[in-house]
């Protein structure tokens, strides 16, 4: 998620103080900008760009305003201020970014095609930088290069928001005090500020494209999907969106009760000598008085410790402002802002940061459970089927993995979970609402192909191609890609001003399933249209509506370690695997999938042969799950028979009658024994292991 921008070290941008218009922001003050003639990597730009840099957009969150939502704009002033240097980056791990850092970091930059009168209001790209919500700065996008390479006049805006613990500190304390998601609130505050002042820079507040990559794309999705149907008629703060490798329909954003967040917060408070048992007022006073160096150090340490298992701390918190509900809910209900969108992903998203040390099937399963602890026994079994273990399945597509036996398998599963399938889900939901959306698969590495055999095209490979940088191995790809994006910003359609000879990018139509069309951006001049047909089964798993609640880590019985071991043992024997679907009635009929090893893996066999605690506990918990989900009495009878005693159905016993709550016939075929159903529900009898 967090990837150091090594390309920034290649050079330093040359800023030239020539005659740039002075802008006056009503109620704030006047700012003198400058002309920019080179990119952030010191390459000469094809056209001049006017710029205004490092302007504050809020009263800075320092002192008593630390750990509070921004509430006021900067004080007004007389005269003219110079807006010719970038603001300091927000506080983060100093080893990840070489720029000077400060808590007083809420600033923005504007870049605009030179020579165009300010009275001509230009379509504007507003970019939210990435960095995993713990790192990054407004210079994560080269706004000047993006504007200079556009065929049509354009404006680009970048800005900064609070990061890591200062912007995202999930905890019961912050939930109780209304202090969750401060970084997201910074973003929202800036978008409101921009509505009032963009016109002063010659931008059009009614033609804003909100975009971002990685955490910036997740943020974009949060704002895009933050419309729950109760603010009809409310004007959105943007006209269209770009999601690059991220979507709020994606990976888990847990709530503040998430166990990792609780342990991280306790560790954070301890390092600052702040008591977790103090009153809320005393705890916040301690946090606001803590040395910023100490906050920076413990935040960096907690992140570094969680990074190997992608157990990222300091993330947006479900239930907090702007994320009151999972984005997947707004997608399913269709209550998001119905505005044109682009969604994209790269080929091997997960390969940059998934570990190359996992060797066994247990390692793989435990990693996925650490990522989404609410996955149940069914989910874990399905993961084994969808991503075959290369050790027990020699014909697995992951059998020739570099680094470790599980590396390719884990990287692909993580890519699907966090980026690729959420991109498809966003495209599907938006197109289903009859809103224009274009989907793109970026398949071009940011290093020459001969160096990418194991690494593929990992997360953020599209970064420098976005603004047609010259510091890429395939410049033509950058010209093609940038032209599509700039056309979308300036016209609302990526095709209108696309590069000559580039294919027309078709609208995504999710109703076509695998025949839906998207753009495939290959190295060089080989961009083509392709069918969205790959890994459909895997994405059906990750995008399943019933599973969404478990992926968002909102509570539920956790799969235990011995269950992981037993599932792994059963499902790595290259034996048949079957699914039994049980229909239940829970506020409307839903389908609950109970996965089990069947046929040669029928439950009677393993339980008869394994009388140790692990085997027995596994099946006890499995039937306990059944009891919790379906009601009734589920018992393991004397070995070797296993009879699930379900209550009578309206007094009729011993018959294979199927009521709406159960599919008895399926259970009988799978497990054997006697199955009946009905009311009333008898007392639950805990099975024994003897």
mmCIF file with all atom_site columns, N, CA and C in Angstrom, residues 20 216 316 579:
data_model
loop_
_atom_site.group_PDB
_atom_site.id
_atom_site.type_symbol
_atom_site.label_atom_id
_atom_site.label_alt_id
_atom_site.label_comp_id
_atom_site.label_asym_id
_atom_site.label_entity_id
_atom_site.label_seq_id
_atom_site.pdbx_PDB_ins_code
_atom_site.Cartn_x
_atom_site.Cartn_y
_atom_site.Cartn_z
_atom_site.occupancy
_atom_site.B_iso_or_equiv
_atom_site.pdbx_formal_charge
_atom_site.auth_seq_id
_atom_site.auth_comp_id
_atom_site.auth_asym_id
_atom_site.auth_atom_id
_atom_site.pdbx_PDB_model_num
ATOM 1  N N  . UNK A 1 20  ? 3.102   35.754  -13.387 1.00 0.00 ? 20  UNK A N  1
ATOM 2  C CA . UNK A 1 20  ? 1.952   34.879  -13.195 1.00 0.00 ? 20  UNK A CA 1
ATOM 3  C C  . UNK A 1 20  ? 0.848   35.701  -12.558 1.00 0.00 ? 20  UNK A C  1
ATOM 4  N N  . UNK A 1 216 ? -5.562  7.262   -2.169  1.00 0.00 ? 216 UNK A N  1
ATOM 5  C CA . UNK A 1 216 ? -6.284  8.372   -2.785  1.00 0.00 ? 216 UNK A CA 1
ATOM 6  C C  . UNK A 1 216 ? -7.516  7.906   -3.528  1.00 0.00 ? 216 UNK A C  1
ATOM 7  N N  . UNK A 1 316 ? -9.009  4.568   7.708   1.00 0.00 ? 316 UNK A N  1
ATOM 8  C CA . UNK A 1 316 ? -10.390 5.030   7.886   1.00 0.00 ? 316 UNK A CA 1
ATOM 9  C C  . UNK A 1 316 ? -11.193 3.999   8.674   1.00 0.00 ? 316 UNK A C  1
ATOM 10 N N  . UNK A 1 579 ? -20.240 -28.073 -2.331  1.00 0.00 ? 579 UNK A N  1
ATOM 11 C CA . UNK A 1 579 ? -20.919 -27.048 -1.541  1.00 0.00 ? 579 UNK A CA 1
ATOM 12 C C  . UNK A 1 579 ? -22.354 -27.479 -1.312  1.00 0.00 ? 579 UNK A C  1
#
